[in-house]
Coordinates of C-alpha atoms and ligand atoms in Angstrom, one line a residue:
X4 CA -0.1 0.0 0.1
X5 CA 1.4 3.4 -0.9
X6 CA 1.4 6.5 1.2
X7 CA -1.2 7.9 -1.2
X8 CA -3.4 4.9 -0.3
X9 CA -3.0 5.4 3.4
X10 CA -4.0 9.0 3.2
X11 CA -6.8 8.2 0.7
X12 CA -8.1 5.6 3.0
X13 CA -8.1 8.0 6.0
X14 CA -9.7 10.7 3.7
X15 CA -12.4 8.2 2.8
X16 CA -13.5 8.0 6.5
X17 CA -13.9 11.8 6.7
X18 CA -17.0 13.6 5.6
X19 CA -18.1 16.9 6.5
X20 CA -14.7 18.7 7.0
X21 CA -13.0 17.0 4.3
X22 CA -12.2 20.1 2.5
X23 CA -10.4 22.0 5.1
X24 CA -8.8 25.2 3.8
X25 CA -5.6 26.8 5.0
X26 CA -5.6 30.2 6.4
X27 CA -2.8 32.2 4.6
X28 CA -4.0 35.5 6.4
X29 CA -1.7 34.5 9.4
X30 CA 2.0 34.9 9.5
X31 CA 2.0 31.2 9.9
X32 CA -0.4 29.4 7.5
X33 CA -2.4 26.9 9.2
X34 CA -5.7 25.0 9.6
X35 CA -5.6 24.7 13.3
X36 CA -7.3 28.1 14.0
X37 CA -3.9 29.6 15.3
X38 CA -5.5 33.0 15.6
X39 CA -7.7 31.9 18.4
X40 CA -4.8 30.4 20.6
X41 CA -2.9 33.5 21.5
X42 CA -0.3 31.6 23.6
X43 CA 0.6 29.1 20.9
X44 CA 0.6 31.8 18.2
X45 CA 3.1 33.8 20.4
X46 CA 5.2 30.7 21.0
X47 CA 5.4 29.7 17.2
X48 CA 5.9 33.4 16.2
X49 CA 8.7 33.5 18.6
X50 CA 10.2 30.2 17.0
X51 CA 9.8 31.4 13.4
X52 CA 12.8 34.0 13.3
X53 CA 15.1 31.3 14.9
X54 CA 13.8 28.9 12.2
X55 CA 14.4 31.4 9.4
X56 CA 17.9 31.8 10.8
X57 CA 18.5 28.2 10.8
X58 CA 17.3 27.9 7.3
X59 CA 19.7 30.6 6.1
X60 CA 22.6 29.3 7.9
X61 CA 22.2 25.5 7.7
X62 CA 19.7 25.2 4.7
X63 CA 20.6 25.1 0.9
X64 CA 24.0 26.8 0.1
X65 CA 23.1 29.3 -2.8
X66 CA 20.0 29.9 -4.7
X67 CA 18.2 31.3 -1.8
X68 CA 17.4 34.3 -3.8
X69 CA 16.6 32.2 -7.0
X70 CA 12.9 31.9 -8.0
X71 CA 12.1 28.1 -7.8
X72 CA 9.0 26.5 -9.1
X73 CA 7.6 25.0 -6.1
X74 CA 4.4 23.5 -4.8
X75 CA 2.8 24.9 -1.7
X76 CA -0.1 23.2 0.2
X77 CA -3.3 25.2 0.0
X78 CA -5.7 22.6 1.5
X79 CA -5.3 19.2 3.2
X80 CA -7.5 17.2 0.8
X81 CA -5.6 14.7 -1.0
X82 CA -7.4 15.3 -4.1
X83 CA -6.2 18.7 -4.8
X84 CA -3.8 20.2 -1.9
X85 CA -1.1 21.9 -3.7
X86 CA -0.5 25.0 -6.0
X87 CA 2.5 25.6 -8.1
X88 CA 4.5 28.7 -8.6
X89 CA 7.7 30.5 -8.4
X90 CA 9.0 31.2 -5.0
X91 CA 12.1 32.3 -3.3
X92 CA 13.0 29.6 -0.7
X93 CA 13.1 31.9 2.4
X94 CA 9.7 33.1 1.6
X95 CA 8.1 29.7 1.4
X96 CA 4.8 29.5 3.4
X97 CA 5.9 27.0 6.1
X98 CA 2.8 26.2 8.1
X99 CA 0.9 23.9 10.4
X100 CA -1.3 21.4 8.5
X101 CA -3.2 18.6 10.1
X102 CA -5.3 16.1 8.1
X103 CA -9.1 16.5 9.1
X104 CA -10.3 15.1 12.2
X105 CA -12.2 11.6 12.0
X106 CA -15.3 11.9 14.2
X107 CA -15.4 9.2 16.7
X108 CA -12.1 7.9 16.1
X109 CA -10.8 5.3 18.7
X110 CA -7.4 4.2 19.7
X111 CA -6.8 1.2 17.3
X112 CA -4.3 -0.9 19.3
X113 CA -2.6 -1.6 22.6
X114 CA -3.9 -1.5 26.2
X115 CA -6.3 1.5 25.5
X116 CA -7.6 -0.3 22.2
X117 CA -11.3 0.9 21.6
X118 CA -11.1 3.9 23.9
X119 CA -11.6 7.4 22.4
X120 CA -8.5 8.8 20.9
X121 CA -6.8 11.4 23.1
X122 CA -7.1 15.0 22.1
X123 CA -4.7 16.0 24.8
X124 CA -1.5 14.2 26.0
X125 CA -2.2 11.5 28.5
X126 CA -0.1 12.2 31.5
X127 CA 1.1 8.9 32.0
X128 CA 2.5 8.7 28.6
X129 CA 3.9 12.2 28.3
X130 CA 7.7 11.4 28.3
X131 CA 7.3 8.5 25.8
X132 CA 5.3 10.7 23.3
X133 CA 7.7 13.7 23.7
X134 CA 10.7 11.6 23.0
X135 CA 9.3 10.1 19.8
X136 CA 8.2 13.6 18.5
X137 CA 11.5 14.9 19.2
X138 CA 13.3 12.0 17.4
X139 CA 10.9 12.4 14.5
X140 CA 11.4 16.0 14.4
X141 CA 15.2 15.8 14.6
X142 CA 15.4 14.0 11.3
X143 CA 13.7 16.7 9.4
X144 CA 16.3 19.4 9.6
X145 CA 19.0 16.8 9.6
X146 CA 18.1 15.8 6.0
X147 CA 18.1 19.5 5.0
X148 CA 21.5 20.0 6.4
X149 CA 22.8 16.7 4.8
X150 CA 21.7 17.9 1.4
X151 CA 22.7 21.6 1.6
X152 CA 25.6 21.5 -0.8
X153 CA 23.9 19.6 -3.7
X154 CA 22.4 22.6 -5.6
X155 CA 25.7 23.5 -7.0
X156 CA 26.2 20.0 -8.8
X157 CA 22.5 19.6 -9.7
X158 CA 22.3 17.5 -13.0
X159 CA 19.5 19.7 -14.3
X160 CA 17.3 22.4 -13.1
X161 CA 14.4 19.9 -13.0
X162 CA 16.4 17.9 -10.4
X163 CA 17.6 21.1 -8.8
X164 CA 14.0 22.1 -8.1
X165 CA 13.0 18.7 -6.8
X166 CA 15.9 18.8 -4.3
X167 CA 14.6 22.3 -3.1
X168 CA 11.0 21.0 -3.0
X169 CA 12.1 18.0 -0.8
X170 CA 14.2 20.5 1.4
X171 CA 11.2 23.0 2.0
X172 CA 8.8 20.2 2.7
X173 CA 11.4 18.6 5.3
X174 CA 11.4 22.3 6.8
X175 CA 7.6 22.0 7.0
X176 CA 7.8 18.5 8.6
X177 CA 9.9 20.3 11.3
X178 CA 7.2 22.9 11.7
X179 CA 4.7 19.9 12.1
X180 CA 6.7 18.4 15.1
X181 CA 7.4 21.9 16.6
X182 CA 3.7 22.7 16.5
X183 CA 3.0 19.3 18.6
X184 CA 5.9 20.1 21.1
X185 CA 4.9 23.8 21.6
X186 CA 1.2 23.3 21.8
X187 CA 1.0 20.1 24.0
X188 CA 4.4 20.0 26.1
X189 CA 4.6 23.5 27.6
X190 CA 8.0 24.7 28.7
X191 CA 9.7 21.3 27.9
X192 CA 8.3 21.4 24.5
X193 CA 9.6 25.0 23.9
X194 CA 13.1 23.9 24.9
X195 CA 12.9 20.9 22.8
X196 CA 11.8 23.0 19.7
X197 CA 14.8 25.2 20.3
X198 CA 17.1 22.1 20.6
X199 CA 15.9 20.9 17.3
X200 CA 17.6 24.0 15.6
X201 CA 20.8 23.5 17.7
X202 CA 21.9 19.8 17.0
X203 CA 23.6 19.5 13.7
X204 CA 24.0 16.8 11.2
X205 CA 27.5 15.3 11.6
X206 CA 28.6 17.5 14.3
X207 CA 30.8 15.8 16.9
X208 CA 29.5 17.6 20.1
X209 CA 25.9 18.0 19.4
X210 CA 24.9 15.5 16.4
X211 CA 21.5 14.6 15.2
X212 CA 19.9 11.9 17.2
X213 CA 19.9 8.9 14.7
X214 CA 22.8 7.4 13.1
X215 CA 21.9 7.8 9.4
X216 CA 21.1 11.5 9.8
X217 CA 24.8 12.1 10.6
X218 CA 26.1 10.6 7.4
X219 CA 27.0 12.8 4.5
X220 CA 24.8 13.1 1.4
X221 CA 27.7 14.3 -0.7
X222 CA 26.6 13.5 -4.4
X223 CA 23.4 13.1 -6.3
X224 CA 23.4 9.3 -6.3
X225 CA 23.5 9.5 -2.5
X226 CA 20.6 11.9 -2.7
X227 CA 18.5 9.6 -4.8
X228 CA 19.3 6.6 -2.7
X229 CA 18.5 8.5 0.4
X230 CA 15.3 9.7 -0.8
X231 CA 14.4 6.3 -2.0
X232 CA 15.5 4.2 1.1
X233 CA 15.6 6.8 4.1
X234 CA 12.5 8.8 3.1
X235 CA 10.7 5.6 3.1
X236 CA 11.8 4.8 6.6
X237 CA 10.0 8.2 7.1
X238 CA 7.0 6.8 5.4
X239 CA 7.0 3.7 7.5
X240 CA 7.5 5.5 10.9
X241 CA 5.2 8.2 9.9
X242 CA 2.6 5.6 9.0
X243 CA 3.1 3.8 12.4
X244 CA 2.7 7.1 14.2
X245 CA -0.4 8.1 12.2
X246 CA -2.0 5.2 14.0
X247 CA -1.4 6.8 17.4
X248 CA -4.1 7.1 20.0
X249 CA -2.8 10.7 20.4
X250 CA -5.0 12.3 17.7
X251 CA -3.2 15.4 17.0
X252 CA 0.1 13.4 16.3
X253 CA -2.0 10.9 14.0
X254 CA -3.5 13.8 12.1
X255 CA -0.2 15.6 11.7
X256 CA 1.4 12.5 10.5
X257 CA -1.3 11.6 7.9
X258 CA -0.8 15.0 6.2
X259 CA 3.0 14.5 6.3
X260 CA 2.6 11.3 4.4
X261 CA 1.2 13.0 1.4
X262 CA 4.3 15.1 1.2
X263 CA 6.5 12.1 1.8
X264 CA 5.1 10.2 -1.2
X265 CA 6.9 12.8 -3.5
X266 CA 10.1 12.4 -1.8
X267 CA 10.2 8.7 -2.5
X268 CA 9.2 9.4 -6.2
X269 CA 12.3 11.7 -6.5
X270 CA 14.4 9.0 -5.4
X271 CA 12.9 6.2 -7.2
X272 CA 12.8 8.0 -10.5
X273 CA 16.3 9.6 -10.0
X274 CA 17.9 6.1 -9.6
X275 CA 15.6 4.8 -12.5
X276 CA 16.7 7.6 -14.9
X277 CA 20.3 6.9 -13.9
X278 CA 19.9 3.4 -14.8
X279 CA 18.2 4.4 -18.0
X280 CA 21.2 6.5 -19.2
X281 CA 23.5 3.9 -18.4
X282 CA 21.7 1.2 -20.3
X283 CA 21.1 3.4 -23.3
X284 CA 24.7 4.4 -23.3
X285 CA 25.8 0.8 -23.1
X286 CA 23.4 -0.2 -25.9
X287 CA 24.6 2.5 -28.1
X288 CA 28.2 1.6 -27.6
X289 CA 27.5 -2.2 -28.0
X290 CA 28.6 -3.0 -24.5
X291 CA 26.8 -6.1 -23.4
X292 CA 28.6 -6.9 -20.2
X293 CA 27.5 -4.8 -17.3
X294 CA 30.8 -5.7 -15.4
X295 CA 33.0 -4.1 -18.1
X296 CA 33.2 -1.2 -15.8
X297 CA 36.1 0.6 -17.4
X298 CA 34.3 0.7 -20.7
X299 CA 31.1 1.8 -19.1
X300 CA 32.6 4.6 -17.1
X301 CA 34.3 5.9 -20.2
X302 CA 30.8 6.7 -21.5
X303 CA 30.3 9.2 -18.8
X304 CA 27.5 7.1 -17.2
X305 CA 27.4 5.0 -13.8
X306 CA 28.2 1.3 -14.1
X307 CA 25.2 -1.0 -12.7
X308 CA 27.6 -2.7 -10.1
X309 CA 28.5 0.7 -8.6
X310 CA 24.6 1.3 -8.2
X311 CA 24.3 -1.9 -6.6
X312 CA 27.1 -1.0 -4.0
X313 CA 25.3 2.3 -3.3
X314 CA 22.1 0.5 -3.0
X315 CA 23.8 -1.9 -0.4
X316 CA 25.1 1.0 1.6
X317 CA 21.8 3.0 1.8
X318 CA 19.5 0.1 2.4
X319 CA 21.8 -1.1 5.4
X320 CA 22.2 2.4 7.0
X321 CA 18.5 3.0 6.7
X322 CA 17.7 -0.4 8.1
X323 CA 19.5 0.8 11.3
X324 CA 17.0 3.4 11.7
X325 CA 14.3 1.0 12.8
X326 CA 16.2 0.5 16.0
X327 CA 17.0 -3.1 17.7
X328 CA 14.8 -5.9 16.2
X329 CA 14.1 -6.9 19.8
X330 CA 13.1 -3.6 21.8
X331 CA 11.3 -3.1 25.0
X332 CA 10.9 0.5 24.0
X333 CA 8.8 -0.6 21.0
X334 CA 6.8 -2.8 23.1
X335 CA 6.1 0.0 25.5
X336 CA 5.1 2.5 22.9
X337 CA 2.7 0.0 21.3
X338 CA 1.1 -1.1 24.6
X339 CA 0.6 2.4 25.6
X340 CA -1.3 3.2 22.3
X341 CA 1.3 5.7 21.1
X342 CA 2.8 4.0 17.9
X343 CA 1.2 1.2 16.1
X344 CA 2.4 -1.1 13.4
X345 CA 2.3 -0.1 9.6
X346 CA -1.4 0.1 8.6
X347 CA -2.4 -1.0 12.0
X348 CA -6.2 -0.2 11.9
X349 CA -6.6 -2.2 8.8
X350 CA -4.6 -5.3 9.8
X351 CA -6.7 -8.3 9.9
X352 CA -6.0 -11.6 11.8
X353 CA -4.9 -10.6 15.3
X354 CA -6.3 -8.7 18.3
X355 CA -4.1 -5.5 18.0
X356 CA -2.9 -6.1 21.7
X357 CA -0.4 -8.8 20.8
X358 CA -0.2 -10.0 24.5
X359 CA 0.5 -13.6 23.6
X360 CA 1.4 -13.4 20.0
X361 CA 4.9 -14.2 18.6
X362 CA 6.8 -13.1 15.4
X363 CA 9.9 -14.6 13.7
X364 CA 13.2 -12.6 14.2
X365 CA 16.3 -13.2 12.3
X366 CA 19.4 -13.6 14.4
X367 CA 22.7 -15.1 14.5
X368 CA 23.0 -18.0 16.9
X369 CA 26.3 -20.1 17.1
X370 CA 27.5 -18.7 13.9
X371 CA 24.4 -19.5 12.1
X372 CA 21.4 -17.4 10.9
X373 CA 18.2 -18.6 12.1
X374 CA 14.7 -17.3 12.5
X375 CA 13.5 -17.4 16.2
X376 CA 9.9 -16.8 17.4
X377 CA 9.9 -13.9 19.8
X378 CA 7.2 -12.1 21.6
X379 CA 5.4 -10.1 19.1
X380 CA 5.3 -7.0 21.3
X381 CA 9.1 -6.9 21.6
X382 CA 9.5 -7.7 18.0
X383 CA 7.7 -4.7 16.6
X384 CA 10.8 -2.9 15.2
X385 CA 11.7 -6.1 13.4
X386 CA 8.2 -6.4 11.8
X387 CA 8.2 -2.7 10.7
X388 CA 11.7 -3.3 9.2
X389 CA 10.3 -6.3 7.3
X390 CA 7.3 -4.3 6.1
X391 CA 9.9 -1.5 4.9
X392 CA 12.0 -4.2 3.0
X393 CA 8.7 -5.5 1.1
X394 CA 7.9 -1.8 0.4
X395 CA 11.4 -1.2 -1.2
X396 CA 11.0 -4.0 -3.5
X397 CA 8.4 -2.7 -5.6
X398 CA 10.8 0.3 -6.6
X399 CA 13.7 -2.1 -7.2
X400 CA 11.5 -4.4 -9.5
X401 CA 10.9 -1.4 -11.5
X402 CA 14.5 -0.6 -11.8
X403 CA 15.1 -4.1 -13.0
X404 CA 12.5 -3.8 -15.7
X405 CA 14.5 -1.0 -17.2
X406 CA 17.6 -3.0 -17.3
X407 CA 15.7 -6.0 -18.7
X408 CA 14.0 -3.9 -21.3
X409 CA 17.5 -2.8 -22.5
X410 CA 18.7 -6.5 -22.8
X411 CA 21.5 -6.3 -20.3
X412 CA 22.0 -9.2 -18.0
X413 CA 22.1 -7.6 -14.6
X414 CA 19.6 -7.6 -11.6
X415 CA 19.5 -5.2 -8.6
X416 CA 18.9 -7.1 -5.3
X417 CA 18.4 -6.0 -1.8
X418 CA 21.1 -7.1 0.5
X419 CA 20.4 -9.7 3.4
X420 CA 18.9 -8.0 6.4
X421 CA 21.9 -8.4 8.6
X422 CA 24.3 -7.0 5.9
X423 CA 26.5 -4.1 7.3
X424 CA 24.3 -3.3 10.2
X425 CA 25.4 -1.3 13.3
X426 CA 22.3 -1.5 15.4
X427 CA 20.3 -4.5 16.6
X428 CA 20.5 -8.2 16.2
X429 CA 23.4 -7.9 13.6
X430 CA 25.5 -5.2 15.1
X431 CA 29.2 -6.5 15.4
X432 CA 28.4 -9.5 12.9
X433 CA 29.7 -9.8 9.6
X434 CA 27.2 -11.0 7.1
X435 CA 27.5 -11.0 3.4
X436 CA 24.8 -9.5 1.0
X437 CA 23.6 -13.0 0.3
X438 CA 23.4 -13.9 4.0
X439 CA 26.5 -15.8 4.9
X440 CA 28.0 -15.3 8.3
X441 CA 31.6 -14.3 7.8
X442 CA 34.8 -14.0 9.7
X443 CA 36.3 -10.7 10.1
X444 CA 39.2 -11.3 7.5
X445 CA 36.6 -12.7 5.0
X446 CA 34.6 -9.5 5.4
X447 CA 37.7 -7.3 5.0
X448 CA 38.7 -9.1 1.7
X449 CA 35.3 -8.6 0.2
X450 CA 33.6 -5.4 1.7
X451 CA 35.0 -3.1 -1.3
X452 CA 33.0 -5.3 -3.7
X453 CA 29.8 -4.8 -1.7
X454 CA 30.1 -1.1 -0.4
X455 CA 31.3 1.9 -2.4
X456 CA 34.8 2.0 -2.4
X457 CA 37.3 4.9 -2.9
X458 CA 37.5 4.4 -6.7
X459 CA 33.7 4.5 -6.9
X460 CA 33.5 7.7 -4.9
X461 CA 36.3 9.5 -7.1
X462 CA 34.3 8.4 -10.2
X463 CA 31.0 9.6 -8.8
X464 CA 32.7 13.0 -7.8
X465 CA 34.1 13.3 -11.3
X466 CA 30.4 13.1 -12.8
X467 CA 29.0 15.7 -10.4
X468 CA 29.4 18.7 -12.8
X469 CA 26.2 21.1 -12.8
X470 CA 24.1 21.0 -15.8
X471 CA 21.9 24.3 -15.2
X472 CA 20.6 25.0 -18.7
X473 CA 16.8 24.7 -19.1
X474 CA 16.0 21.3 -20.7
X475 CA 19.5 19.9 -20.6
X476 CA 20.6 17.0 -18.5
X477 CA 24.1 15.6 -17.3
X478 CA 25.4 12.6 -19.3
X479 CA 24.7 10.2 -16.5
X480 CA 20.9 10.8 -16.1
X481 CA 18.0 10.6 -18.4
X482 CA 15.4 13.2 -18.6
X483 CA 12.1 12.6 -16.7
X484 CA 9.2 11.2 -18.7
X485 CA 7.0 14.2 -17.7
X486 CA 7.5 17.5 -16.3
X487 CA 6.5 18.8 -12.9
X488 CA 2.9 19.8 -13.1
X489 CA 3.1 18.7 -16.9
X490 CA 5.5 21.5 -17.6
X491 CA 7.3 21.2 -21.0
X492 CA 10.8 19.7 -21.4
X493 CA 12.6 23.1 -21.6
X494 CA 10.7 24.5 -18.6
X495 CA 13.0 26.8 -16.5
X496 CA 12.3 25.1 -13.2
X497 CA 14.8 27.6 -11.2
X498 CA 15.5 30.9 -12.4
X499 CA 19.0 31.3 -11.0
X500 CA 19.8 34.7 -9.4
Ligands
LIG622 N1 20.9 5.6 15.7 O1 15.0 -0.2 21.5 P1 15.8 0.5 20.5 C1 12.3 10.5 8.5 C2 18.5 4.6 20.1 S1 12.9 9.0 9.1 C3 21.1 6.1 17.0 O2 16.8 -0.2 19.8 P2 13.6 2.0 19.7 C4 12.9 11.2 7.5 C5 17.2 4.7 20.7 O3 16.7 6.2 20.3 C6 11.8 8.4 10.5 N2 20.3 5.8 18.1 O4 15.0 1.3 19.5 C7 13.5 10.5 6.5 C8 17.1 4.2 22.0 O5 17.7 5.5 22.7 P3 16.9 6.1 24.2 C9 12.2 9.1 11.9 C10 19.5 4.8 18.0 O6 13.6 3.0 20.7 C11 14.3 11.2 5.6 C12 18.1 3.3 22.2 O7 19.0 3.3 20.9 N3 11.1 8.7 12.8 O8 11.2 10.9 9.0 O9 12.3 0.9 19.8 C13 14.2 12.6 5.6 C14 17.4 1.8 22.3 O10 16.5 1.8 21.2 C15 19.2 4.3 16.5 C16 11.2 7.8 13.7 O11 12.3 7.2 13.8 C17 20.0 4.8 15.4 N4 19.8 4.3 14.3 O12 13.2 2.6 18.2 C18 13.7 13.3 6.6 C19 9.9 7.6 14.5 N5 18.2 3.3 16.9 O13 15.6 6.5 23.7 C20 13.0 12.5 7.5 C21 10.3 8.0 15.9 C22 17.8 3.4 18.1 O14 17.1 4.9 24.9 N6 11.2 7.1 16.5 N7 18.6 4.1 18.7 O15 17.9 7.2 24.5 C23 11.0 5.8 16.9 O16 10.1 5.2 16.8 C24 12.2 5.3 17.7 O17 12.9 6.2 18.4 C25 13.2 4.4 16.8 C26 14.0 3.6 17.7 C27 12.4 3.6 15.8 C28 14.1 5.4 16.0

């Protein structure tokens, strides 16, 4: 099920207030009647200049005065919520947008299953809720920081525009979490909102909370893989939080999912267009062997084995974001009714309490990989990770279709779940992409074939030359099939100032 489907399903359950318009008269666009909550309004208007300072200091480098063809949300109805137009990024209308309330909604899982969803923070779960909102909020500015240098090497104006669209929407997702913190968590919430602007991706003393958000996104292949894999973790986590018994969190996440779908589109099609350029160049040059790397690279395109290594890296780093496969934190937040499973409310076949259920978890025991039944409540991270891996496969299958269509004998595959992991069951274990348990020296001898190596990175850097002429694309990436909002091929998506 796609993010659009989830949002669509939720929208289907709504009726009278399905078409909720956003007030753009306020300094902060919103559909939460901000004007009638003076305390909240003051707190958010106080945070706003600090956010703008952060955006200027830590957001995209350059292009801040350029006119960018961006979409802005004008409603929260999934059928027509966006308008497109030229905007200078610092003037983007970041706002507070919640999916409409579903009347009579009940908590779909955990100890409180069937009780009315909470409109206020339940005191007993305050600390847990705040922690999850902070972790979610922390990832949003982190990704903008990670991507801040990419504008200068954009392979086209179309791609540059997509990058900036993703960036401004991640900025809005930060606003979404800050709204929850400031409205529902008093002084603590305001302090956390401030700290979200202070931690910095990759900084030694005050890094972002989760590992993958301290990695670099130094080139466009990393950006596309990141938006394919890591934004999809965003989708899975947001979908799990959209099931929350805390209704404001659920509604916030439901609307965020609409935006997240576009980010994954950018990632999937970005990799797909890279593959298409490679395959077309190979066919033109009469190269049949995808492993003839030297010949392929001479054509100014990315060889498919390198793309597989990038895939292996981003898939494994992103899998760490699901936390330990066996987690008492995960059991606690589920039991408390705060974070559900993917698509929880529509899952059939169990009681949504999971007290006596089990779930198979992969682990290494005595040097062998086994699947062991674990209490389902403690295995919820493992289950979400499995759902994520299934969700990734659709896009990878589409990549493989492009390769197949070109008549090239190569297939992209997801590495084994235990490959290159730093968190959870496989931490400290050496597992090959095909799932063999290895000794350290075996791993060291082969890891350069499985993960991007120095040659790969130098080659990628050599390709990262800007192509900023309307309608033109760098050699290594094919043009998109359709323009943004059906614009023509030579449309000037960014008017560079
Ligand atoms: N790195 O029981 P454990 C997105 C910590 S992406 C560092 O194993 P738990 C986006 C963990 O915090 C989605 N630390 O796992 C994408 C805990 O520390 P505390 C982001 C880690 O707690 C692209 C300790 O280890 N949203 O939106 O069940 C662009 C033991 O934890 C890591 C969320 O993640 C790690 N990888 O689950 C922009 C949803 N993993 O609390 C945006 C909210 C674990 O004991 N977060 N730790 O100090 C959660 O649901 C949970 O915090 C996690 C971890 C799933 C992340």
